[in-house]
Every structure is written in C-alpha cells, then in structure tokens.
Short mmCIF file of C-alpha atoms in Angstrom, two decimals:
data_model
loop_
_atom_site.label_atom_id
_atom_site.label_comp_id
_atom_site.label_asym_id
_atom_site.label_seq_id
_atom_site.Cartn_x
_atom_site.Cartn_y
_atom_site.Cartn_z
CA MET A 7 -106.34 25.37 -5.91
CA LYS A 8 -103.83 22.60 -4.57
CA ALA A 9 -100.82 24.13 -6.48
CA PHE A 10 -101.39 28.07 -5.31
CA LEU A 11 -101.77 25.89 -1.87
CA ILE A 12 -98.68 24.05 -2.49
CA THR A 13 -97.07 27.15 -3.33
CA TRP A 14 -98.17 29.74 -0.88
CA ALA A 15 -96.92 26.52 1.85
CA ALA A 16 -93.82 26.53 0.47
CA HIS A 17 -93.21 29.95 0.37
CA VAL A 18 -94.26 30.61 3.59
CA ARG A 19 -91.85 27.98 5.28
CA ASP A 20 -88.89 29.32 3.89
CA SER A 21 -89.44 32.96 4.76
CA TYR A 22 -87.99 34.79 7.96
CA TRP A 23 -90.57 36.15 9.75
CA PHE A 24 -93.08 32.61 9.95
CA VAL A 25 -91.10 31.53 12.44
CA PRO A 26 -90.24 34.74 14.73
CA SER A 27 -94.33 35.30 14.36
CA LEU A 28 -95.43 31.91 15.68
CA MET A 29 -93.25 31.91 18.45
CA ALA A 30 -94.80 35.92 18.90
CA VAL A 31 -98.11 34.69 19.33
CA GLY A 32 -97.42 31.82 21.35
CA ALA A 33 -95.74 34.32 23.70
CA ILE A 34 -98.71 36.38 24.47
CA MET A 35 -100.73 33.41 24.70
CA LEU A 36 -98.56 32.23 27.34
CA SER A 37 -98.62 35.92 29.06
CA PHE A 38 -102.32 35.42 29.23
CA VAL A 39 -101.77 31.67 30.82
CA THR A 40 -99.81 32.73 33.28
CA THR A 41 -101.14 36.28 34.41
CA GLY A 42 -104.66 34.00 34.56
CA ILE A 43 -102.88 31.01 37.51
CA ASP A 44 -101.15 33.85 39.27
CA SER A 45 -104.86 35.40 39.63
CA HIS A 46 -106.26 32.31 40.68
CA PHE A 47 -103.51 30.99 43.01
CA GLY A 48 -102.65 34.65 44.18
CA ALA A 49 -99.26 34.65 46.25
CA GLY A 50 -99.38 31.94 49.17
CA TRP A 51 -98.19 29.66 47.76
CA LEU A 52 -94.49 31.48 47.12
CA GLU A 53 -94.67 31.18 51.62
CA GLU A 54 -93.48 27.41 51.22
CA VAL A 55 -90.93 27.73 48.84
CA SER A 56 -88.10 28.85 50.56
CA TRP A 57 -86.21 29.85 48.16
CA LEU A 58 -87.68 32.17 45.87
CA TYR A 59 -89.15 35.58 47.70
CA ALA A 60 -92.13 37.83 46.33
CA ASN A 61 -91.32 40.55 44.15
CA LYS A 62 -93.05 43.94 45.28
CA PRO A 63 -94.50 45.78 42.45
CA ALA A 64 -91.78 48.56 41.70
CA GLY A 65 -89.29 45.23 42.29
CA ALA A 66 -91.18 43.46 39.56
CA ARG A 67 -91.87 46.11 37.29
CA ALA A 68 -87.82 46.68 37.12
CA VAL A 69 -87.45 43.28 36.73
CA LEU A 70 -89.73 43.12 33.52
CA SER A 71 -89.11 46.37 31.86
CA SER A 72 -84.73 44.90 32.24
CA VAL A 73 -85.55 41.40 30.47
CA ALA A 74 -87.59 43.33 27.83
CA GLY A 75 -85.63 46.20 27.01
CA SER A 76 -82.69 44.26 27.15
CA MET A 77 -84.43 41.86 24.14
CA ILE A 78 -85.53 43.75 21.94
CA THR A 79 -81.95 45.53 21.82
CA VAL A 80 -80.50 42.14 21.45
CA ALA A 81 -83.00 41.55 18.60
CA GLY A 82 -81.95 44.34 17.26
CA VAL A 83 -78.22 43.00 17.09
CA THR A 84 -78.10 39.51 15.77
CA PHE A 85 -81.05 40.95 13.63
CA SER A 86 -78.30 42.94 12.01
CA MET A 87 -75.67 40.24 11.84
CA THR A 88 -77.48 38.69 10.17
CA ILE A 89 -78.09 40.77 7.80
CA LEU A 90 -74.57 41.45 7.57
CA SER A 91 -72.92 37.86 7.15
CA ILE A 92 -76.28 37.30 4.30
CA SER A 93 -75.23 40.47 2.22
CA TYR A 94 -71.07 39.39 2.40
CA THR A 95 -71.96 35.91 2.03
CA THR A 96 -73.94 36.77 -0.88
CA SER A 97 -71.62 38.68 -2.94
CA GLN A 98 -69.02 35.94 -2.63
CA VAL A 99 -71.06 32.51 -3.06
CA GLY A 100 -73.51 34.43 -6.01
CA PRO A 101 -76.91 36.07 -4.86
CA ARG A 102 -79.42 33.41 -5.83
CA LEU A 103 -78.46 31.72 -2.96
CA LEU A 104 -80.08 34.14 -0.10
CA LYS A 105 -83.23 32.38 0.11
CA ASN A 106 -81.04 29.22 1.58
CA PHE A 107 -79.91 31.87 4.67
CA MET A 108 -83.79 32.85 5.03
CA ARG A 109 -85.29 29.80 5.44
CA ASP A 110 -82.53 28.74 8.14
CA THR A 111 -84.29 27.67 10.93
CA GLY A 112 -81.28 28.69 13.55
CA ASN A 113 -81.38 31.79 12.45
CA GLN A 114 -85.50 32.20 12.17
CA PHE A 115 -85.28 30.37 15.77
CA THR A 116 -82.67 33.06 17.43
CA LEU A 117 -84.82 36.25 16.38
CA GLY A 118 -87.82 34.58 17.77
CA VAL A 119 -86.53 33.77 21.18
CA PHE A 120 -85.76 36.98 21.71
CA ILE A 121 -88.76 38.74 20.21
CA SER A 122 -91.40 36.53 22.17
CA THR A 123 -89.54 37.13 24.98
CA PHE A 124 -89.65 40.54 25.12
CA LEU A 125 -93.00 40.60 23.63
CA TYR A 126 -94.02 38.28 26.77
CA CYS A 127 -92.48 40.58 29.42
CA LEU A 128 -94.13 43.79 28.33
CA MET A 129 -97.75 41.50 28.32
CA VAL A 130 -96.84 40.47 31.84
CA LEU A 131 -96.23 44.11 32.70
CA ARG A 132 -98.89 45.48 31.90
CA THR A 133 -100.56 43.70 34.91
CA VAL A 134 -98.67 44.53 38.05
CA ARG A 135 -100.17 47.20 40.09
CA ASN A 136 -99.11 49.17 43.28
CA GLY A 137 -102.59 49.36 46.08
CA GLU A 138 -104.64 52.35 45.66
CA SER A 139 -107.22 53.52 47.76
CA GLY A 140 -110.15 56.21 46.50
CA SER A 141 -113.58 56.97 47.11
CA GLY A 142 -116.34 55.25 45.55
CA PRO A 143 -117.59 51.58 45.44
CA ASP A 144 -114.08 50.55 44.99
CA ALA A 145 -112.56 52.23 47.76
CA VAL A 146 -109.28 50.48 47.69
CA THR A 147 -107.46 48.83 44.98
CA SER A 148 -105.46 45.62 46.16
CA ALA A 149 -102.13 45.15 44.88
CA PHE A 150 -101.26 42.40 42.08
CA VAL A 151 -98.06 40.81 41.14
CA PRO A 152 -97.69 38.03 38.88
CA HIS A 153 -94.95 35.95 40.44
CA ILE A 154 -95.52 32.90 38.61
CA ALA A 155 -95.31 35.03 34.83
CA ILE A 156 -91.53 36.64 36.58
CA ILE A 157 -90.55 33.70 37.43
CA VAL A 158 -91.60 32.39 33.68
CA GLY A 159 -89.59 34.91 31.91
CA ILE A 160 -86.83 34.97 33.88
CA LEU A 161 -86.55 31.60 32.40
CA MET A 162 -87.21 32.51 28.94
CA ALA A 163 -84.43 35.17 29.92
CA ILE A 164 -81.98 33.02 31.08
CA ALA A 165 -82.70 30.75 28.28
CA SER A 166 -82.38 33.75 25.60
CA VAL A 167 -78.70 34.29 26.51
CA GLY A 168 -78.40 30.53 25.90
CA VAL A 169 -79.66 30.66 22.51
CA LEU A 170 -77.19 33.91 21.98
CA ILE A 171 -74.62 31.97 22.46
CA TYR A 172 -75.83 29.44 20.42
CA PHE A 173 -76.50 32.45 17.95
CA ILE A 174 -73.09 33.66 17.90
CA HIS A 175 -70.94 29.86 17.19
CA HIS A 176 -74.06 29.51 14.01
CA ILE A 177 -73.31 32.65 12.36
CA PRO A 178 -69.81 32.23 11.31
CA GLU A 179 -70.64 28.01 11.10
CA SER A 180 -73.25 29.30 8.05
CA ILE A 181 -71.55 31.30 6.61
CA HIS A 182 -67.97 28.90 5.70
CA VAL A 183 -68.72 27.80 2.16
CA PRO A 184 -67.54 24.23 2.40
CA ASN A 185 -71.25 24.59 4.64
CA ILE A 186 -72.96 26.26 2.33
CA VAL A 187 -71.85 24.28 -0.55
CA ALA A 188 -72.22 20.83 1.12
CA GLY A 189 -75.70 22.12 2.30
CA ILE A 190 -76.32 22.58 -1.58
CA GLY A 191 -75.06 19.85 -2.55
CA ARG A 192 -77.23 17.75 0.52
CA ASP A 193 -80.86 19.74 -0.77
CA LEU A 194 -79.48 17.96 -4.37
CA ASN A 195 -79.74 15.14 -3.52
CA ARG A 196 -82.72 14.80 -1.11
CA GLN A 197 -84.33 15.88 -4.82
CA ILE A 198 -83.00 13.61 -6.63
CA GLU A 199 -84.96 11.47 -4.42
CA HIS A 200 -87.96 13.30 -4.30
CA GLN A 201 -88.30 14.05 -7.88
CA PHE A 202 -87.47 10.73 -9.54
CA PRO A 203 -89.01 8.30 -11.10
CA SER A 204 -91.82 11.00 -11.68
CA ARG A 205 -94.95 10.07 -9.71
CA ALA A 206 -97.73 11.80 -12.81
CA GLY A 207 -99.88 8.39 -13.91
CA LYS A 208 -97.38 5.63 -15.32
CA PRO A 209 -95.04 4.44 -17.81
CA HIS A 210 -96.59 2.24 -20.31
CA GLU A 211 -96.59 -1.78 -18.63
CA LYS A 212 -94.12 -2.92 -21.21
CA LYS A 213 -90.53 -1.13 -21.11
CA SER A 214 -90.20 -1.44 -24.65
CA GLN A 215 -93.33 0.71 -25.59
CA ARG A 216 -91.45 3.23 -23.19
CA GLN A 217 -89.91 6.19 -24.89
CA VAL A 218 -88.03 9.55 -23.52
CA GLU A 219 -88.46 11.92 -26.62
CA SER A 220 -92.59 13.33 -26.55
CA ASP A 221 -93.04 13.15 -30.21
CA LEU A 222 -97.12 12.88 -31.07
CA PRO A 223 -98.70 12.62 -34.44
CA GLU A 224 -99.71 15.50 -36.83
CA SER A 225 -103.00 14.21 -36.21
CA PHE A 226 -103.09 15.07 -32.44
CA TYR A 227 -102.06 18.69 -32.97
CA LYS A 228 -104.82 19.59 -36.10
CA THR A 229 -107.23 18.31 -33.25
CA ALA A 230 -105.45 20.63 -29.84
CA THR A 231 -106.23 23.43 -28.04
CA ALA A 232 -103.58 26.02 -26.92
CA ILE A 233 -104.03 26.60 -23.65
CA LYS A 234 -102.21 30.13 -22.48
CA ALA A 235 -100.14 32.37 -20.11
CA ARG A 236 -101.70 34.79 -18.68
CA CYS A 237 -99.27 36.68 -17.21
CA PRO A 238 -95.40 36.94 -16.59
CA GLY A 239 -92.81 34.76 -14.53
CA TYR A 240 -90.78 31.65 -13.50
CA VAL A 241 -92.91 28.50 -13.71
CA GLU A 242 -92.86 27.04 -9.64
CA PHE A 243 -94.69 24.39 -9.70
CA VAL A 244 -96.96 22.35 -11.91
CA ASP A 245 -99.62 20.01 -10.54
CA LEU A 246 -99.27 16.72 -12.28
CA ASP A 247 -101.25 14.63 -9.98
CA GLY A 248 -103.68 17.70 -11.18
CA LEU A 249 -103.54 17.33 -14.66
CA MET A 250 -103.78 13.49 -14.86
CA GLN A 251 -106.63 13.55 -12.91
CA ILE A 252 -108.21 16.53 -15.33
CA ALA A 253 -107.03 14.27 -18.18
CA VAL A 254 -108.62 11.14 -17.10
CA GLN A 255 -111.86 13.10 -16.00
CA ASN A 256 -112.66 14.69 -19.11
CA ASP A 257 -111.17 11.95 -21.23
CA LEU A 258 -108.29 14.25 -22.88
CA VAL A 259 -104.91 14.11 -23.85
CA ILE A 260 -102.47 16.51 -22.68
CA ARG A 261 -98.72 18.24 -24.36
CA MET A 262 -97.38 19.54 -22.13
CA ARG A 263 -94.61 22.80 -23.38
CA PHE A 264 -93.11 23.97 -20.05
CA ARG A 265 -92.08 22.69 -17.34
CA ALA A 266 -91.10 23.88 -13.33
CA GLY A 267 -88.13 26.39 -14.00
CA ASP A 268 -89.36 27.67 -17.32
CA TYR A 269 -89.75 31.39 -17.98
CA VAL A 270 -93.27 32.47 -19.63
CA THR A 271 -94.89 35.55 -20.70
CA PRO A 272 -98.29 36.13 -21.70
CA GLY A 273 -99.77 34.31 -25.15
CA ASN A 274 -97.01 31.49 -24.14
CA VAL A 275 -98.65 27.81 -24.95
CA LEU A 276 -97.92 26.59 -21.43
CA MET A 277 -100.16 23.58 -22.74
CA LEU A 278 -101.98 21.20 -25.60
CA ALA A 279 -104.90 19.70 -24.83
CA SER A 280 -106.63 17.32 -26.95
CA PRO A 281 -109.44 16.41 -28.82
CA GLU A 282 -110.75 20.17 -28.57
CA SER A 283 -114.30 19.33 -28.10
CA ASN A 284 -113.40 18.27 -24.81
CA VAL A 285 -111.90 21.72 -23.73
CA THR A 286 -114.66 24.52 -22.16
CA ASP A 287 -113.65 27.18 -20.51
CA GLU A 288 -114.32 25.78 -17.20
CA ILE A 289 -111.58 23.09 -18.23
CA VAL A 290 -109.00 25.87 -19.23
CA GLU A 291 -109.16 27.51 -15.86
CA GLN A 292 -108.81 24.22 -13.75
CA LEU A 293 -105.48 23.43 -16.28
CA LEU A 294 -104.53 27.26 -16.10
CA ALA A 295 -105.00 26.60 -12.12
CA THR A 296 -102.32 23.65 -11.85
CA PHE A 297 -99.83 25.81 -13.06
CA VAL A 298 -97.93 28.43 -10.32
CA SER A 299 -95.41 31.19 -11.18
CA GLY A 300 -93.77 33.59 -9.45
CA SER A 301 -91.00 36.15 -9.96
CA GLN A 302 -88.12 33.44 -8.97
CA ARG A 303 -86.83 30.44 -9.62
CA THR A 304 -87.30 27.96 -6.69
CA ALA A 305 -86.34 24.58 -5.98
CA LYS A 306 -89.40 23.05 -6.17
CA GLN A 307 -89.53 21.15 -9.10
CA ASN A 308 -86.75 21.96 -10.97
CA LEU A 309 -83.63 20.16 -10.16
CA ARG A 310 -81.59 22.16 -12.23
CA PHE A 311 -81.95 25.00 -10.05
CA VAL A 312 -79.86 23.79 -7.44
CA PHE A 313 -77.70 22.71 -9.52
CA ASP A 314 -77.09 26.28 -11.53
CA GLN A 315 -76.58 27.30 -7.56
CA LEU A 316 -73.27 24.71 -7.41
CA ILE A 317 -72.25 25.32 -10.47
CA GLU A 318 -72.73 29.64 -9.76
CA VAL A 319 -70.52 29.27 -6.92
CA ALA A 320 -68.18 27.07 -8.31
CA MET A 321 -67.98 29.84 -11.48
CA ARG A 322 -67.09 32.61 -9.22
CA ALA A 323 -64.74 30.72 -7.19
CA LEU A 324 -62.99 30.24 -10.46
CA SER A 325 -63.30 33.89 -11.66
CA PRO A 326 -59.77 35.83 -11.71
CA GLY A 327 -61.20 38.01 -9.63
CA VAL A 328 -61.87 35.51 -7.01
CA ASN A 329 -59.34 32.46 -7.78
CA ASP A 330 -60.46 30.18 -6.13
CA PRO A 331 -60.41 26.52 -7.23
CA PHE A 332 -60.83 24.85 -4.07
CA THR A 333 -63.93 25.89 -3.37
CA ALA A 334 -64.28 25.37 -6.87
CA ILE A 335 -63.35 21.40 -6.52
CA ASN A 336 -65.54 21.61 -3.05
CA CYS A 337 -68.28 22.48 -5.70
CA MET A 338 -67.61 20.15 -8.04
CA ASP A 339 -67.43 16.81 -5.79
CA TRP A 340 -71.08 17.14 -4.34
CA ILE A 341 -71.90 17.59 -8.26
CA GLN A 342 -70.01 14.40 -8.82
CA SER A 343 -72.52 12.88 -5.56
CA ALA A 344 -75.67 14.08 -7.65
CA LEU A 345 -75.07 12.92 -10.84
CA GLU A 346 -73.48 9.45 -9.70
CA ASN A 347 -77.34 9.45 -7.49
CA LEU A 348 -78.80 10.18 -11.08
CA ALA A 349 -77.14 7.68 -12.90
CA GLU A 350 -78.82 4.93 -10.36
CA ARG A 351 -81.63 6.49 -11.15
CA GLU A 352 -84.71 5.08 -13.38
CA MET A 353 -85.89 8.53 -15.67
CA PRO A 354 -89.18 9.31 -16.54
CA ASP A 355 -91.33 8.71 -19.52
CA ALA A 356 -92.06 11.15 -21.90
CA TYR A 357 -95.54 9.09 -22.18
CA ARG A 358 -97.40 8.79 -19.23
CA TYR A 359 -100.57 6.63 -18.91
CA ASP A 360 -103.69 6.38 -16.73
CA ASP A 361 -104.19 2.60 -14.46
CA ASN A 362 -105.92 1.79 -17.99
CA GLN A 363 -103.18 1.94 -20.14
CA THR A 364 -104.48 5.07 -22.42
CA LEU A 365 -102.36 7.89 -22.59
CA ARG A 366 -103.00 10.69 -20.63
CA MET A 367 -100.25 12.98 -21.20
CA VAL A 368 -97.45 14.07 -22.79
CA ALA A 369 -94.35 15.85 -20.82
CA GLU A 370 -90.61 16.56 -22.23
CA PRO A 371 -88.63 14.72 -19.06
CA GLU A 372 -85.28 15.61 -18.04
CA GLN A 373 -83.13 12.45 -18.47
CA PHE A 374 -79.36 12.45 -17.61
CA GLU A 375 -77.97 13.75 -20.50
CA ASP A 376 -79.38 17.06 -19.81
CA PHE A 377 -78.08 17.33 -16.31
CA ALA A 378 -74.52 16.16 -17.33
CA SER A 379 -74.20 18.39 -20.20
CA LEU A 380 -75.82 22.22 -17.41
CA VAL A 381 -72.89 21.23 -15.49
CA PHE A 382 -70.23 20.35 -18.11
CA ASP A 383 -71.35 22.70 -20.44
CA GLN A 384 -71.72 25.53 -18.26
CA LEU A 385 -68.06 25.02 -16.48
CA ARG A 386 -65.43 23.45 -19.18
CA PRO A 387 -65.00 27.62 -19.83
CA TYR A 388 -63.88 28.19 -16.47
CA VAL A 389 -62.21 24.88 -15.83
CA SER A 390 -60.02 24.51 -18.40
CA ALA A 391 -58.36 27.32 -17.28
CA ASP A 392 -56.78 25.91 -14.01
CA ARG A 393 -55.13 23.71 -13.85
CA ASN A 394 -56.04 22.06 -10.87
CA ALA A 395 -59.51 22.32 -11.54
CA SER A 396 -59.39 20.81 -14.90
CA ILE A 397 -57.44 17.95 -13.45
CA HIS A 398 -60.46 17.06 -10.88
CA MET A 399 -63.44 17.29 -13.41
CA MET A 400 -61.98 15.11 -15.27
CA GLU A 401 -61.35 12.08 -12.18
CA MET A 402 -65.16 13.45 -11.84
CA ILE A 403 -66.21 12.06 -14.80
CA ALA A 404 -64.13 9.21 -14.60
CA LYS A 405 -65.74 8.45 -11.02
CA VAL A 406 -68.84 9.20 -12.60
CA ALA A 407 -68.07 6.97 -15.38
CA VAL A 408 -67.98 4.15 -13.38
CA SER A 409 -70.86 4.21 -11.24
CA ALA A 410 -72.80 4.85 -14.49
CA SER A 411 -74.51 0.95 -15.21
CA SER A 412 -75.75 2.83 -18.54
CA GLU A 413 -73.36 2.74 -21.60
CA SER A 414 -75.42 5.15 -23.66
CA HIS A 415 -74.58 7.16 -20.12
CA ARG A 416 -70.38 6.36 -20.21
CA ARG A 417 -70.50 7.43 -23.98
CA LEU A 418 -71.94 11.10 -23.17
CA LEU A 419 -69.38 11.35 -20.27
CA VAL A 420 -66.83 10.30 -22.98
CA LYS A 421 -67.71 13.47 -25.05
CA HIS A 422 -67.25 16.09 -21.94
CA ALA A 423 -64.34 14.30 -21.18
CA ALA A 424 -62.79 14.65 -24.86
CA ALA A 425 -64.15 18.01 -25.12
CA LEU A 426 -62.40 19.34 -21.46
CA ARG A 427 -59.51 18.07 -22.90
CA ARG A 428 -59.29 19.89 -25.77
CA ALA A 429 -60.31 23.40 -24.23
CA SER A 430 -58.07 22.40 -21.30
CA LYS A 431 -55.17 21.89 -24.12
CA LYS A 432 -55.57 25.77 -25.93
CA THR A 433 -55.67 27.54 -22.40
CA LEU A 434 -53.06 25.36 -20.20
CA HIS A 435 -49.27 26.06 -20.05
CA ASP A 436 -48.54 23.61 -17.62
CA GLU A 437 -46.86 20.13 -19.44
CA ARG A 438 -46.95 18.46 -16.10
CA GLY A 439 -50.43 19.08 -15.74
CA LEU A 440 -51.35 17.94 -19.79
CA GLU A 441 -50.08 14.68 -19.05
CA LEU A 442 -51.73 13.99 -16.15
CA LEU A 443 -55.18 15.32 -17.78
CA ASN A 444 -54.65 13.11 -20.94
CA GLU A 445 -53.60 9.80 -18.57
CA ARG A 446 -57.18 10.25 -16.73
CA TYR A 447 -58.57 10.77 -20.04
CA ARG A 448 -56.96 7.36 -21.53
CA SER A 449 -58.71 5.81 -18.44
CA ILE A 450 -61.72 7.04 -18.62
CA ILE A 451 -61.99 5.73 -22.50
CA ARG A 452 -60.45 2.34 -20.97
CA LEU A 453 -63.36 2.10 -18.47
CA LEU A 454 -65.84 2.60 -22.10
CA ARG A 455 -64.02 -0.44 -23.65
CA ASP A 456 -63.25 -2.69 -21.38
CA PRO A 457 -65.91 -3.68 -19.27
CA GLN A 458 -63.32 -6.23 -17.10
CA TYR A 459 -61.71 -2.91 -16.27
CA ARG A 460 -64.21 -1.49 -15.26
CA ARG A 461 -65.82 -4.24 -12.94
CA GLN A 462 -61.90 -4.18 -11.71
CA VAL A 463 -61.91 -0.46 -10.69
CA LEU A 464 -65.56 -0.92 -8.91
CA ASP A 465 -64.24 -4.04 -6.88
CA THR A 466 -60.94 -1.98 -6.11
CA GLY A 467 -62.21 1.79 -6.21
CA ASN A 468 -58.57 2.03 -7.66
CA TRP A 469 -58.80 3.35 -11.35
CA ILE A 470 -55.74 5.25 -11.70
CA GLY A 471 -52.46 4.92 -10.25
CA GLY A 472 -50.75 8.07 -8.42
CA ARG A 473 -52.40 11.24 -7.40
CA ALA A 474 -52.26 15.04 -9.05
#
C-alpha cells in the first residue's frame, strides 16, 4: 500500500490538472466566503470609503460577466500556447521530456489562476439580484449586490493580467534548449543526492565483508520460492524499506531480480524469498505490494531514466537532420557534473543486513561503472562522427578522471577514452581534430599513471595546454 500511495502521489504531483483543480475549488470556496461577508455587513460600509462606489445590479452583472468571459478566453489561449510549445519542443528534443513540461509549476499555476478567476466571478454573478415586488408573504425582495465579492473579483482580474505577462515570458524561457538541458541536469544531481547511498538496510559493519556482486550459494536457490509478476509494465517504484521489514518479521532472505526502470511481463520472477516454508499466500501478497509498475518509466528511483533524457537530447542534436553539436556539448557538461557527483559517493552494497547483522536482502546495485557505460557506450557512435563533440567528450572523460578518487574508476574511464579514440579515427578526417584528440587522450593516460601529475591538475585545474 505504501508503494502505491507514494507512486500515486508522485503521479498527481507531476500531473497538469492537480494544481489548477485545487485553485478552482479554492475559488469556489472563496466566492461563498465573500458573498457571505457581503450578506452580513451589507453596503453601508461603502459610504465611509470615498474612493469606492456602490454598483447597481446591472453594473455588477456587467463587471462580473466581462471578467469571467475574458478569463475563460485567455485560459483557452494560454492552454493552446502551452500545448503548441510542448509539441514543438518534444519533437525537437524528444518525447520523453513531455512529463517535464507537464509538471512545470509555472504552467500549472497560470492555468489555475485564469480558471479560478472565471469560476469565482461565475459563482458571485449568480448571487446578484434586482429588487422585485410581488404578491404573497414576500411582497418585496430587496436588491443584493455583493460589493466585497466584486472588489475581490476585480483584484483577481488585475492579478491575472500580471500572471499573463509572466506566462508570456515563461513560455519562451521554458522551451529554450539550454534551460531544458539545465533543468534535467539539476534533476539528475538532486536524484543522485537522494538515491545514494542506498537506505534499504545497512551494509556489513566490516568493509572487508562488503560485496557489490550479488552471488548466493546454491542452497539458497534450492530453498527459495519465486514471487512472480502478475501484470506487464515498467517497474516505477520498489518499497525497499517495506521489503526489509517483511524480511525481518518473517525471517526471510530476499533476492531481488528487478529494479526500478526494468520492464516486467506476467510470470517474470520479481524476487526469490527463502526459506519457502516461511512464505505464505499472505506474505506473497505483501511482497507483491512493494512493487508498483506502470506504462512508462519514471525518474522515481530510476537514475538511468534521467541519464537517458540527457543522452537522448545529445543524440538528436548530433543526428544528421539536426546537426547541432553545441547542444550535445551542453548535455555532456551536465552529464560530466553528474558523473563527478557519482564518483565521489559510496555505491550501495549488494548485501543488505538488519540491525543484528543478519543478511536480509540481496539486490542488483547500480555502480559507477554501469552509469559510465550507459553514457559513453550510447553516445560514442554519435560523438565520434563529430570533431567538436568528440574532443569535448575526451575532455569530459579527463575531468571526470581527475575528480574520481578510485583507481578502478579511472581505469574504466581510460578504457572509454581509448574506445572513443578508436571510433573517431575511423570516422574523422580532420587531421588537426585527431591531433587534439590524441593529445587529450595522452593526458588521460598520464592522469592514470602519474599520481603527482593528477595532484598537480587537482591543485591548478590545468590538465592540458591550449583549447580546441
């Protein structure tokens, strides 16, 4: 249930309708409050305010009708502008970025302001009445004009004009490609800070006993029962704390087979739980409830998805139809920032223990090597064909290698640099570009072999002479 609620809350928060709906409900409630105040105080207070004038019923209707009509018209225009900008931008940078625009607070707030102002004026308009005479016990019905409510409606209309000015500025800003890339890059770094290190259980107290590879003895598989998926979709969220709690309460060891972002089909083994004798039907339902799947990948717990967004923008920029290497370079700068952030963090252990140092969960942790390969292996075929992009990626690898404190990370980066150099030699025909690429590659080799040189680079920030 916790996994479902967290996922549902994330979907609602990122939706385009939630904030406008809240504001619309608030506007309706405000209309009842202001008209109630008008009913209580009447119109006598207007005589004490010299710069306010009382409205007649006809004039009140005209004001409220004008504001309501204009607001719903502007709301339609802003919605059309939003859809048009989203359609254009996603066609240029990739459809996977649609959700980024839908959860834009500025767009949601703008639509909410216009809709709420329209509904407020509409609700107040229904309370305006003329004085009428008739027969029966209520021979005369007094006129009612909600002056306070009308003033509030006019103020909301004035505020809506300010929001419209903001929106006209916000739309071109939000579809500017560097701003889009920067937004994804900031989300990526925030996700790294939130996700690492893992919080599901604790690694072994002794560092020598920590393992990143999830191997278990054959006896585990003989005594384990398989917990299988029941519906297809992408794993959106895994309640790791809930899994750990179930394992502790029922004395289980859980071997996870899937993680957030993976696609599962009915019958796929989500996890193995051992011993089988402790796994009842009720426990199976509890374990399945910790997994939530949907129709698309999301950024929740899935760092690869955010990396893929930047990689997709860079790939499209380097495609022959677009040919925009500077956008790709912009993406690589933000990817470099994320990789440097990852290189400084402690990666999660595959084996997770409870407070008594009893093994409870075995997962497939994502390591720095996985993210580095995700980035460089996917981008290499596109980058190697462009002189500017290939040189910049080589510089990017060097800068990440400088900041990486682990020698194994630096060795991995050297391998990726060598692969880029080989691919570029096959596709680039610019001798000066290849010379610069080789120069940067030799500097990366030196960073690995010469600790004193690396220390010098860290202190001075200058690892090569000259620029491309």
